GROMACS .gro file of C-alpha atoms in nm:
model
  448
    1MET     CA    1  -0.230  -6.786  -0.252
    2LEU     CA    2  -0.364  -6.897   0.085
    3GLU     CA    3  -0.288  -7.263   0.014
    4LYS     CA    4   0.064  -7.171  -0.096
    5ALA     CA    5   0.114  -6.985   0.232
    6LYS     CA    6  -0.001  -7.289   0.429
    7GLN     CA    7   0.239  -7.508   0.233
    8LEU     CA    8   0.528  -7.272   0.308
    9LEU     CA    9   0.429  -7.267   0.674
   10ASN     CA   10   0.439  -7.644   0.686
   11GLU     CA   11   0.781  -7.651   0.517
   12GLN     CA   12   0.917  -7.394   0.765
   13PHE     CA   13   0.768  -7.545   1.078
   14ASP     CA   14   1.098  -7.689   1.201
   15GLU     CA   15   1.254  -7.344   1.163
   16LEU     CA   16   0.967  -7.196   1.363
   17VAL     CA   17   1.028  -7.446   1.644
   18SER     CA   18   1.400  -7.371   1.644
   19THR     CA   19   1.336  -6.997   1.667
   20LEU     CA   20   1.094  -7.054   1.954
   21GLN     CA   21   1.355  -7.258   2.137
   22ASN     CA   22   1.599  -6.968   2.100
   23VAL     CA   23   1.340  -6.725   2.238
   24VAL     CA   24   1.261  -6.954   2.534
   25ARG     CA   25   1.634  -6.958   2.622
   26PHE     CA   26   1.614  -6.594   2.723
   27ASN     CA   27   1.521  -6.575   3.091
   28THR     CA   28   1.272  -6.291   3.058
   29GLU     CA   29   1.158  -6.269   3.417
   30LYS     CA   30   1.132  -5.905   3.521
   31ALA     CA   31   1.463  -5.779   3.658
   32VAL     CA   32   1.637  -5.460   3.765
   33ALA     CA   33   1.614  -5.182   3.509
   34ALA     CA   34   1.922  -5.088   3.312
   35ASP     CA   35   1.998  -4.823   3.051
   36GLY     CA   36   1.754  -4.880   2.765
   37ALA     CA   37   1.619  -5.191   2.938
   38PRO     CA   38   1.339  -5.084   3.175
   39PHE     CA   39   1.249  -5.443   3.269
   40GLY     CA   40   1.598  -5.592   3.274
   41LYS     CA   41   1.874  -5.666   3.025
   42GLU     CA   42   1.757  -6.018   2.938
   43ILE     CA   43   1.410  -5.902   2.833
   44LYS     CA   44   1.567  -5.631   2.618
   45SER     CA   45   1.800  -5.887   2.459
   46CYS     CA   46   1.504  -6.109   2.380
   47LEU     CA   47   1.319  -5.816   2.220
   48ASP     CA   48   1.627  -5.734   2.014
   49TYR     CA   49   1.651  -6.094   1.897
   50VAL     CA   50   1.285  -6.119   1.793
   51LEU     CA   51   1.293  -5.787   1.610
   52GLY     CA   52   1.610  -5.903   1.437
   53VAL     CA   53   1.435  -6.220   1.319
   54ALA     CA   54   1.149  -6.008   1.184
   55GLU     CA   55   1.392  -5.782   1.000
   56GLY     CA   56   1.541  -6.093   0.842
   57PHE     CA   57   1.192  -6.168   0.707
   58GLY     CA   58   1.185  -5.825   0.539
   59MET     CA   59   0.962  -5.659   0.797
   60SER     CA   60   1.017  -5.306   0.927
   61THR     CA   61   1.067  -5.283   1.304
   62TYR     CA   62   1.045  -5.030   1.586
   63ASP     CA   63   1.188  -5.044   1.940
   64CYS     CA   64   0.985  -4.828   2.178
   65ASP     CA   65   1.250  -4.744   2.440
   66GLY     CA   66   1.283  -5.109   2.542
   67TYR     CA   67   0.925  -5.115   2.674
   68ALA     CA   68   0.787  -5.287   2.366
   69GLY     CA   69   0.857  -5.320   1.996
   70HIS     CA   70   0.676  -5.397   1.677
   71ALA     CA   71   0.733  -5.558   1.338
   72ASP     CA   72   0.528  -5.442   1.039
   73PHE     CA   73   0.419  -5.621   0.721
   74VAL     CA   74   0.320  -5.301   0.544
   75GLY     CA   75  -0.012  -5.290   0.364
   76SER     CA   76  -0.146  -5.063   0.090
   77GLY     CA   77  -0.402  -4.882   0.308
   78LYS     CA   78  -0.394  -4.669   0.622
   79GLU     CA   79  -0.558  -4.919   0.858
   80VAL     CA   80  -0.355  -5.141   1.091
   81LEU     CA   81  -0.428  -5.494   1.212
   82GLY     CA   82  -0.260  -5.537   1.548
   83ILE     CA   83  -0.138  -5.864   1.698
   84LEU     CA   84  -0.045  -5.798   2.059
   85GLY     CA   85   0.153  -6.040   2.276
   86HIS     CA   86   0.439  -6.041   2.524
   87LEU     CA   87   0.791  -6.173   2.574
   88ASP     CA   88   0.818  -6.143   2.953
   89VAL     CA   89   0.731  -6.442   3.172
   90VAL     CA   90   0.637  -6.522   3.531
   91PRO     CA   91   0.917  -6.665   3.748
   92ALA     CA   92   1.013  -7.032   3.719
   93ILE     CA   93   1.161  -7.229   4.010
   94ALA     CA   94   1.395  -7.472   3.834
   95SER     CA   95   1.380  -7.733   4.111
   96GLU     CA   96   1.008  -7.781   4.042
   97TRP     CA   97   1.058  -7.860   3.672
   98LYS     CA   98   1.126  -8.194   3.503
   99TYR     CA   99   1.333  -8.010   3.242
  100PRO     CA  100   1.517  -7.677   3.272
  101PRO     CA  101   1.268  -7.393   3.220
  102TYR     CA  102   1.498  -7.191   2.994
  103GLU     CA  103   1.642  -7.450   2.758
  104GLY     CA  104   1.352  -7.533   2.526
  105VAL     CA  105   1.373  -7.911   2.562
  106ILE     CA  106   1.155  -8.124   2.331
  107VAL     CA  107   1.026  -8.454   2.472
  108ASP     CA  108   0.749  -8.674   2.328
  109GLY     CA  109   0.621  -8.406   2.095
  110ASN     CA  110   0.610  -8.132   2.361
  111LEU     CA  111   0.834  -7.828   2.384
  112TYR     CA  112   0.898  -7.746   2.751
  113GLY     CA  113   0.991  -7.404   2.881
  114ARG     CA  114   0.865  -7.095   3.055
  115GLY     CA  115   0.675  -6.886   2.803
  116THR     CA  116   0.614  -7.161   2.551
  117MET     CA  117   0.238  -7.101   2.584
  118ASP     CA  118   0.242  -6.763   2.761
  119ASP     CA  119   0.321  -6.593   2.533
  120LYS     CA  120   0.639  -6.655   2.334
  121GLY     CA  121   0.508  -6.957   2.145
  122PRO     CA  122   0.192  -6.790   2.010
  123MET     CA  123   0.378  -6.472   1.910
  124ILE     CA  124   0.647  -6.664   1.722
  125ALA     CA  125   0.365  -6.861   1.557
  126CYS     CA  126   0.210  -6.533   1.440
  127LEU     CA  127   0.549  -6.410   1.318
  128TYR     CA  128   0.596  -6.718   1.101
  129ALA     CA  129   0.237  -6.696   0.981
  130VAL     CA  130   0.316  -6.347   0.852
  131LYS     CA  131   0.640  -6.473   0.698
  132ALA     CA  132   0.454  -6.744   0.506
  133LEU     CA  133   0.189  -6.501   0.382
  134LYS     CA  134   0.454  -6.253   0.274
  135GLU     CA  135   0.655  -6.513   0.085
  136ALA     CA  136   0.340  -6.650  -0.080
  137GLY     CA  137   0.276  -6.310  -0.237
  138PHE     CA  138  -0.003  -6.181  -0.012
  139ALA     CA  139  -0.053  -5.806  -0.056
  140PRO     CA  140  -0.252  -5.688   0.248
  141GLN     CA  141  -0.464  -5.377   0.247
  142LYS     CA  142  -0.402  -5.327   0.621
  143THR     CA  143  -0.056  -5.314   0.772
  144VAL     CA  144  -0.008  -5.621   0.989
  145ARG     CA  145   0.167  -5.508   1.307
  146LEU     CA  146   0.304  -5.759   1.557
  147ILE     CA  147   0.349  -5.578   1.890
  148PHE     CA  148   0.583  -5.744   2.141
  149GLY     CA  149   0.532  -5.622   2.498
  150CYS     CA  150   0.786  -5.669   2.776
  151ASP     CA  151   0.587  -5.622   3.098
  152GLU     CA  152   0.252  -5.796   3.063
  153GLU     CA  153   0.300  -6.014   3.370
  154SER     CA  154   0.383  -5.726   3.606
  155GLY     CA  155   0.139  -5.447   3.532
  156MET     CA  156   0.140  -5.388   3.154
  157GLU     CA  157   0.351  -5.073   3.185
  158CYS     CA  158   0.497  -5.174   2.850
  159VAL     CA  159   0.185  -5.110   2.644
  160ALA     CA  160   0.088  -4.806   2.851
  161HIS     CA  161   0.417  -4.650   2.739
  162TYR     CA  162   0.402  -4.786   2.384
  163PHE     CA  163   0.061  -4.634   2.313
  164THR     CA  164   0.184  -4.292   2.419
  165LYS     CA  165   0.419  -4.312   2.121
  166MET     CA  166   0.214  -4.513   1.869
  167PRO     CA  167  -0.154  -4.499   1.765
  168TYR     CA  168  -0.396  -4.780   1.840
  169PRO     CA  169  -0.446  -5.031   1.557
  170THR     CA  170  -0.782  -5.030   1.381
  171ALA     CA  171  -0.856  -5.382   1.505
  172SER     CA  172  -0.645  -5.631   1.698
  173PHE     CA  173  -0.627  -5.975   1.850
  174SER     CA  174  -0.405  -6.106   2.128
  175PRO     CA  175  -0.287  -6.469   2.109
  176ASP     CA  176  -0.278  -6.481   2.488
  177GLY     CA  177  -0.599  -6.644   2.606
  178ASP     CA  178  -0.824  -6.927   2.493
  179PHE     CA  179  -0.978  -7.046   2.171
  180PRO     CA  180  -1.222  -6.993   2.016
  181VAL     CA  181  -1.248  -6.616   2.091
  182ILE     CA  182  -1.263  -6.427   2.421
  183ASN     CA  183  -1.469  -6.114   2.359
  184ARG     CA  184  -1.579  -6.053   2.719
  185GLU     CA  185  -1.344  -6.005   3.012
  186LYS     CA  186  -1.485  -5.917   3.351
  187GLY     CA  187  -1.376  -5.600   3.525
  188ILE     CA  188  -1.095  -5.631   3.779
  189TYR     CA  189  -1.114  -5.458   4.116
  190GLN     CA  190  -0.825  -5.532   4.352
  191PHE     CA  191  -0.824  -5.339   4.679
  192ASP     CA  192  -0.732  -5.334   5.045
  193VAL     CA  193  -0.980  -5.321   5.329
  194VAL     CA  194  -0.800  -5.168   5.626
  195CYS     CA  195  -1.000  -5.314   5.912
  196GLY     CA  196  -0.989  -5.251   6.283
  197LYS     CA  197  -0.763  -5.413   6.537
  198LEU     CA  198  -0.748  -5.782   6.615
  199PRO     CA  199  -0.767  -5.900   6.978
  200ASP     CA  200  -0.453  -5.865   7.187
  201GLY     CA  201  -0.193  -6.126   7.098
  202VAL     CA  202  -0.360  -6.226   6.768
  203THR     CA  203  -0.191  -6.203   6.428
  204ILE     CA  204  -0.294  -6.348   6.091
  205THR     CA  205  -0.080  -6.396   5.781
  206ALA     CA  206  -0.181  -6.543   5.445
  207GLY     CA  207  -0.113  -6.505   5.075
  208ASP     CA  208   0.124  -6.301   4.863
  209ARG     CA  209  -0.087  -6.183   4.571
  210ALA     CA  210  -0.445  -6.062   4.542
  211ASN     CA  211  -0.513  -6.276   4.235
  212VAL     CA  212  -0.411  -6.609   4.388
  213VAL     CA  213  -0.620  -6.819   4.628
  214PRO     CA  214  -0.395  -6.851   4.937
  215SER     CA  215  -0.292  -7.209   5.007
  216LEU     CA  216  -0.152  -7.136   5.355
  217CYS     CA  217  -0.282  -6.929   5.646
  218VAL     CA  218  -0.111  -6.897   5.984
  219ALA     CA  219  -0.251  -6.728   6.294
  220LYS     CA  220  -0.096  -6.669   6.636
  221LEU     CA  221  -0.300  -6.631   6.954
  222PRO     CA  222  -0.267  -6.683   7.330
  223THR     CA  223  -0.263  -7.051   7.421
  224LYS     CA  224  -0.508  -6.996   7.707
  225VAL     CA  225  -0.776  -6.876   7.461
  226LEU     CA  226  -0.734  -7.176   7.237
  227LYS     CA  227  -0.752  -7.427   7.522
  228GLY     CA  228  -1.094  -7.312   7.624
  229GLY     CA  229  -1.221  -7.238   7.279
  230ALA     CA  230  -1.405  -7.380   6.982
  231LYS     CA  231  -1.366  -7.718   6.819
  232LEU     CA  232  -1.126  -7.701   6.526
  233PRO     CA  233  -1.270  -7.761   6.177
  234ASP     CA  234  -1.120  -8.010   5.934
  235GLY     CA  235  -0.802  -7.888   5.770
  236LEU     CA  236  -0.696  -7.673   6.063
  237THR     CA  237  -0.419  -7.775   6.301
  238ALA     CA  238  -0.309  -7.619   6.628
  239THR     CA  239   0.024  -7.629   6.809
  240ALA     CA  240   0.132  -7.458   7.130
  241ASP     CA  241   0.470  -7.318   7.234
  242GLY     CA  242   0.437  -7.189   7.585
  243GLU     CA  243   0.194  -6.898   7.597
  244THR     CA  244   0.156  -6.872   7.218
  245ALA     CA  245  -0.047  -7.107   7.002
  246THR     CA  246  -0.037  -7.136   6.623
  247LEU     CA  247  -0.327  -7.216   6.395
  248THR     CA  248  -0.230  -7.344   6.052
  249ALA     CA  249  -0.455  -7.418   5.757
  250VAL     CA  250  -0.344  -7.562   5.425
  251GLY     CA  251  -0.563  -7.511   5.120
  252LYS     CA  252  -0.521  -7.527   4.745
  253ALA     CA  253  -0.395  -7.244   4.527
  254ALA     CA  254  -0.588  -7.130   4.219
  255HIS     CA  255  -0.614  -6.819   4.008
  256GLY     CA  256  -0.809  -6.546   4.179
  257SER     CA  257  -1.047  -6.516   3.883
  258THR     CA  258  -1.166  -6.873   3.950
  259PRO     CA  259  -1.160  -6.896   4.330
  260ASP     CA  260  -1.394  -7.195   4.342
  261GLU     CA  261  -1.120  -7.403   4.179
  262GLY     CA  262  -0.907  -7.359   4.490
  263ILE     CA  263  -0.945  -7.404   4.865
  264ASN     CA  264  -0.893  -7.078   5.052
  265ALA     CA  265  -0.682  -7.148   5.360
  266THR     CA  266  -0.801  -6.831   5.532
  267TYR     CA  267  -1.160  -6.949   5.573
  268PRO     CA  268  -1.117  -7.207   5.854
  269VAL     CA  269  -0.872  -6.983   6.040
  270LEU     CA  270  -1.104  -6.683   6.031
  271SER     CA  271  -1.415  -6.880   6.126
  272THR     CA  272  -1.235  -7.033   6.424
  273LEU     CA  273  -1.097  -6.702   6.546
  274ALA     CA  274  -1.440  -6.540   6.509
  275LYS     CA  275  -1.586  -6.806   6.740
  276LEU     CA  276  -1.305  -6.763   6.990
  277TYR     CA  277  -1.348  -6.384   6.990
  278PRO     CA  278  -1.720  -6.322   6.923
  279ASP     CA  279  -1.702  -5.955   7.025
  280ASN     CA  280  -1.425  -5.852   6.785
  281ALA     CA  281  -1.572  -5.643   6.499
  282THR     CA  282  -1.284  -5.708   6.260
  283LEU     CA  283  -1.305  -6.085   6.286
  284ALA     CA  284  -1.685  -6.074   6.267
  285PHE     CA  285  -1.671  -5.872   5.944
  286VAL     CA  286  -1.393  -6.062   5.768
  287SER     CA  287  -1.522  -6.406   5.867
  288GLY     CA  288  -1.888  -6.326   5.818
  289LYS     CA  289  -1.870  -6.124   5.496
  290LEU     CA  290  -1.550  -6.200   5.304
  291CYS     CA  291  -1.531  -6.580   5.324
  292ASP     CA  292  -1.756  -6.622   5.022
  293THR     CA  293  -1.647  -6.647   4.659
  294THR     CA  294  -1.974  -6.499   4.527
  295GLY     CA  295  -1.972  -6.174   4.727
  296GLY     CA  296  -2.326  -6.255   4.840
  297LYS     CA  297  -2.254  -6.242   5.214
  298TRP     CA  298  -2.087  -5.905   5.161
  299GLY     CA  299  -2.384  -5.773   4.966
  300VAL     CA  300  -2.182  -5.717   4.648
  301ALA     CA  301  -2.299  -6.011   4.436
  302LEU     CA  302  -2.361  -5.909   4.074
  303GLN     CA  303  -2.431  -6.099   3.754
  304ASP     CA  304  -2.531  -6.038   3.395
  305GLN     CA  305  -2.615  -6.240   3.087
  306PRO     CA  306  -2.301  -6.166   2.882
  307SER     CA  307  -2.043  -6.264   3.143
  308GLY     CA  308  -2.207  -6.436   3.439
  309LYS     CA  309  -2.147  -6.390   3.812
  310LEU     CA  310  -1.907  -6.179   4.012
  311THR     CA  311  -1.623  -6.369   4.185
  312CYS     CA  312  -1.449  -6.265   4.505
  313ASN     CA  313  -1.108  -6.385   4.625
  314LEU     CA  314  -0.975  -6.309   4.973
  315GLY     CA  315  -0.610  -6.311   4.865
  316VAL     CA  316  -0.381  -6.156   5.129
  317LEU     CA  317  -0.404  -6.097   5.506
  318ARG     CA  318  -0.146  -5.895   5.697
  319THR     CA  319  -0.136  -5.781   6.060
  320ALA     CA  320   0.036  -5.451   6.139
  321ALA     CA  321   0.249  -5.394   6.447
  322ASP     CA  322  -0.042  -5.218   6.619
  323GLY     CA  323  -0.275  -5.514   6.556
  324THR     CA  324  -0.463  -5.364   6.259
  325LEU     CA  325  -0.567  -5.626   6.002
  326THR     CA  326  -0.548  -5.541   5.632
  327VAL     CA  327  -0.706  -5.776   5.380
  328THR     CA  328  -0.645  -5.762   5.006
  329VAL     CA  329  -0.933  -5.874   4.786
  330ASP     CA  330  -0.962  -5.948   4.414
  331ILE     CA  331  -1.308  -5.906   4.262
  332ARG     CA  332  -1.395  -5.986   3.899
  333PHE     CA  333  -1.723  -5.816   3.816
  334PRO     CA  334  -1.959  -5.858   3.518
  335VAL     CA  335  -1.912  -5.653   3.202
  336SER     CA  336  -2.237  -5.459   3.245
  337TYR     CA  337  -2.087  -5.264   3.539
  338ASN     CA  338  -1.786  -5.036   3.585
  339CYS     CA  339  -1.521  -4.966   3.848
  340ASP     CA  340  -1.697  -4.661   3.993
  341TYR     CA  341  -2.011  -4.865   4.051
  342MET     CA  342  -1.805  -5.142   4.209
  343TYR     CA  343  -1.638  -4.902   4.451
  344GLY     CA  344  -1.972  -4.752   4.553
  345LEU     CA  345  -2.117  -5.095   4.618
  346LEU     CA  346  -1.817  -5.201   4.826
  347ARG     CA  347  -1.818  -4.878   5.025
  348ALA     CA  348  -2.189  -4.907   5.100
  349ASN     CA  349  -2.151  -5.261   5.233
  350THR     CA  350  -1.835  -5.214   5.439
  351PRO     CA  351  -1.832  -5.064   5.791
  352VAL     CA  352  -1.766  -4.689   5.772
  353GLU     CA  353  -1.472  -4.719   6.011
  354PHE     CA  354  -1.290  -4.954   5.769
  355ASP     CA  355  -1.106  -4.797   5.474
  356VAL     CA  356  -1.150  -4.933   5.120
  357VAL     CA  357  -0.833  -4.850   4.924
  358ALA     CA  358  -0.834  -4.930   4.552
  359GLY     CA  359  -0.524  -5.093   4.402
  360HIS     CA  360  -0.510  -5.243   4.053
  361ILE     CA  361  -0.841  -5.182   3.878
  362SER     CA  362  -0.937  -5.241   3.516
  363GLU     CA  363  -1.262  -5.179   3.334
  364PRO     CA  364  -1.429  -5.475   3.163
  365LEU     CA  365  -1.379  -5.570   2.799
  366PHE     CA  366  -1.684  -5.626   2.581
  367VAL     CA  367  -1.654  -5.649   2.203
  368PRO     CA  368  -1.995  -5.744   2.060
  369SER     CA  369  -2.027  -6.097   1.924
  370ASP     CA  370  -2.167  -5.965   1.596
  371SER     CA  371  -1.872  -5.730   1.530
  372ALA     CA  372  -1.666  -5.787   1.217
  373LEU     CA  373  -1.360  -5.876   1.427
  374VAL     CA  374  -1.533  -6.144   1.634
  375THR     CA  375  -1.737  -6.296   1.350
  376THR     CA  376  -1.429  -6.323   1.128
  377LEU     CA  377  -1.219  -6.493   1.396
  378MET     CA  378  -1.505  -6.727   1.488
  379LYS     CA  379  -1.546  -6.823   1.122
  380VAL     CA  380  -1.174  -6.897   1.091
  381TYR     CA  381  -1.176  -7.109   1.407
  382ASN     CA  382  -1.496  -7.302   1.336
  383ASN     CA  383  -1.400  -7.376   0.975
  384GLY     CA  384  -1.045  -7.471   1.072
  385MET     CA  385  -1.150  -7.700   1.356
  386GLY     CA  386  -1.473  -7.837   1.204
  387VAL     CA  387  -1.684  -7.721   1.498
  388ASP     CA  388  -1.963  -7.475   1.572
  389GLU     CA  389  -1.851  -7.286   1.882
  390GLN     CA  390  -1.946  -6.945   2.023
  391PRO     CA  391  -1.724  -6.672   2.170
  392ILE     CA  392  -1.661  -6.698   2.545
  393ALA     CA  393  -1.626  -6.481   2.855
  394ILE     CA  394  -1.353  -6.506   3.120
  395GLY     CA  395  -1.276  -6.359   3.459
  396GLY     CA  396  -0.909  -6.313   3.378
  397GLY     CA  397  -0.751  -6.017   3.206
  398THR     CA  398  -0.549  -6.008   2.884
  399TYR     CA  399  -0.378  -5.739   2.680
  400SER     CA  400  -0.706  -5.705   2.491
  401ARG     CA  401  -0.848  -5.463   2.747
  402CYS     CA  402  -0.555  -5.224   2.690
  403LEU     CA  403  -0.681  -5.100   2.354
  404PRO     CA  404  -1.007  -5.064   2.165
  405ASN     CA  405  -1.152  -5.332   1.938
  406CYS     CA  406  -0.928  -5.616   2.053
  407VAL     CA  407  -1.008  -5.973   2.160
  408ALA     CA  408  -0.808  -6.276   2.269
  409PHE     CA  409  -0.771  -6.554   2.011
  410GLY     CA  410  -0.600  -6.866   2.147
  411PRO     CA  411  -0.359  -7.022   2.214
  412LEU     CA  412  -0.524  -7.269   2.455
  413PHE     CA  413  -0.759  -7.512   2.281
  414PRO     CA  414  -1.076  -7.635   2.457
  415GLY     CA  415  -0.992  -7.938   2.672
  416GLU     CA  416  -0.616  -7.887   2.643
  417GLU     CA  417  -0.408  -7.926   2.958
  418GLN     CA  418  -0.347  -7.589   3.124
  419THR     CA  419   0.022  -7.541   3.209
  420ILE     CA  420   0.047  -7.163   3.187
  421HIS     CA  421   0.226  -7.016   3.494
  422MET     CA  422   0.287  -7.368   3.623
  423PRO     CA  423   0.600  -7.583   3.653
  424ASN     CA  424   0.664  -7.777   3.331
  425GLU     CA  425   0.485  -7.527   3.109
  426LEU     CA  426   0.476  -7.673   2.760
  427ILE     CA  427   0.340  -7.635   2.413
  428ASN     CA  428   0.237  -7.942   2.217
  429LEU     CA  429   0.398  -7.927   1.874
  430ASP     CA  430   0.090  -8.061   1.693
  431ASN     CA  431  -0.117  -7.789   1.859
  432LEU     CA  432   0.149  -7.532   1.775
  433ARG     CA  433   0.125  -7.629   1.409
  434LYS     CA  434  -0.255  -7.605   1.417
  435MET     CA  435  -0.267  -7.271   1.597
  436THR     CA  436  -0.015  -7.125   1.351
  437GLU     CA  437  -0.240  -7.227   1.062
  438LEU     CA  438  -0.535  -7.060   1.238
  439TYR     CA  439  -0.332  -6.743   1.293
  440LEU     CA  440  -0.224  -6.742   0.929
  441GLU     CA  441  -0.581  -6.762   0.803
  442ALA     CA  442  -0.703  -6.507   1.059
  443ILE     CA  443  -0.437  -6.257   0.953
  444TYR     CA  444  -0.525  -6.314   0.588
  445GLU     CA  445  -0.898  -6.265   0.644
  446LEU     CA  446  -0.859  -5.957   0.864
  447ALA     CA  447  -0.594  -5.782   0.655
  448LYS     CA  448  -0.697  -5.857   0.296
   0.00000   0.00000   0.00000
């Protein structure tokens, strides 16, 4: 039966690609809410289309108020195997793309488009894997439930709402990470430190999001201070316009979970200002404690064996009208700790006069490597790829942490070019074929 399903999958691969192209053509960037469409009409239309395709395959479907939906391949037992992915995407600036981001263009064996890898492509792959199994005569014991979220990129409100209406699956995987299997995701602690005031005439601006290494930092200060001040470090430029001077640093953006892959533009600006104003407590703290991706200077460095070291990203700096500096920080902490511990550690190592205000926080994910879910998926991957890999840990966050007994399984293969969230996002069609085969076998093994 399994070989017949793989044969059917191969025969229907062109149809799969065509369906994915249709799904990519929906611009599912988050938009203004409308009646029955909490994240915008286009996302709701895309959800309607995908559920319609699933109904055409003989699956039963459910639309959860436009927040999310699911398609079921009903099994004989009460347990449910969940496959959780999303249809919404991060914004795409068309001028930065070689090919239009919402047309699904195929060039040289690659399908280009926003969402092709994150996460429309993998979810359509799973849908066709279920179709092939169904048509091959597979009779699962567990119901196979494909859950399509609509707000993963902007806070995961979709699944928060969905799971108020529907029970958690017995076991799940999310095709929205890396192969082989991600069973450990560090905790996420994003927060503001409301510091004291900067010196008169000084402002600092950098970054837009906590989870991105800022590639540009701009500071304003009195020209007279700069003229008699410190030597400028490499990467920092200064210009003067009358009584006001501007310091500008250009760095390199990276995801906040991997800050060492970027160059934080705030560091040279802060170190220079701290030298120019050695008596300012705010600059001394931010420059001396926060300009460190390990958290060691701050006294918050943590590490454990399952997931490694804490990372710290100084993501956003804003100066209020009264001169107060607020910095937004993204910390990814090891799985052996929790958010309450992280807050206590931060509070103990931050001046009492500075507020620590929690924003987006998320507890770590840790599904044991010897669990049935992880061992089954690892067996499928290693046998399918002819390798002997082990499950991995990441600093990023996936849907997997939104429900119990869930891990990320693909779609990015080891060594594959990373284009997720970038201009010219693409999915290689050979890799798409291979990942769909892996998903087919994983569904079979977990649901039989």
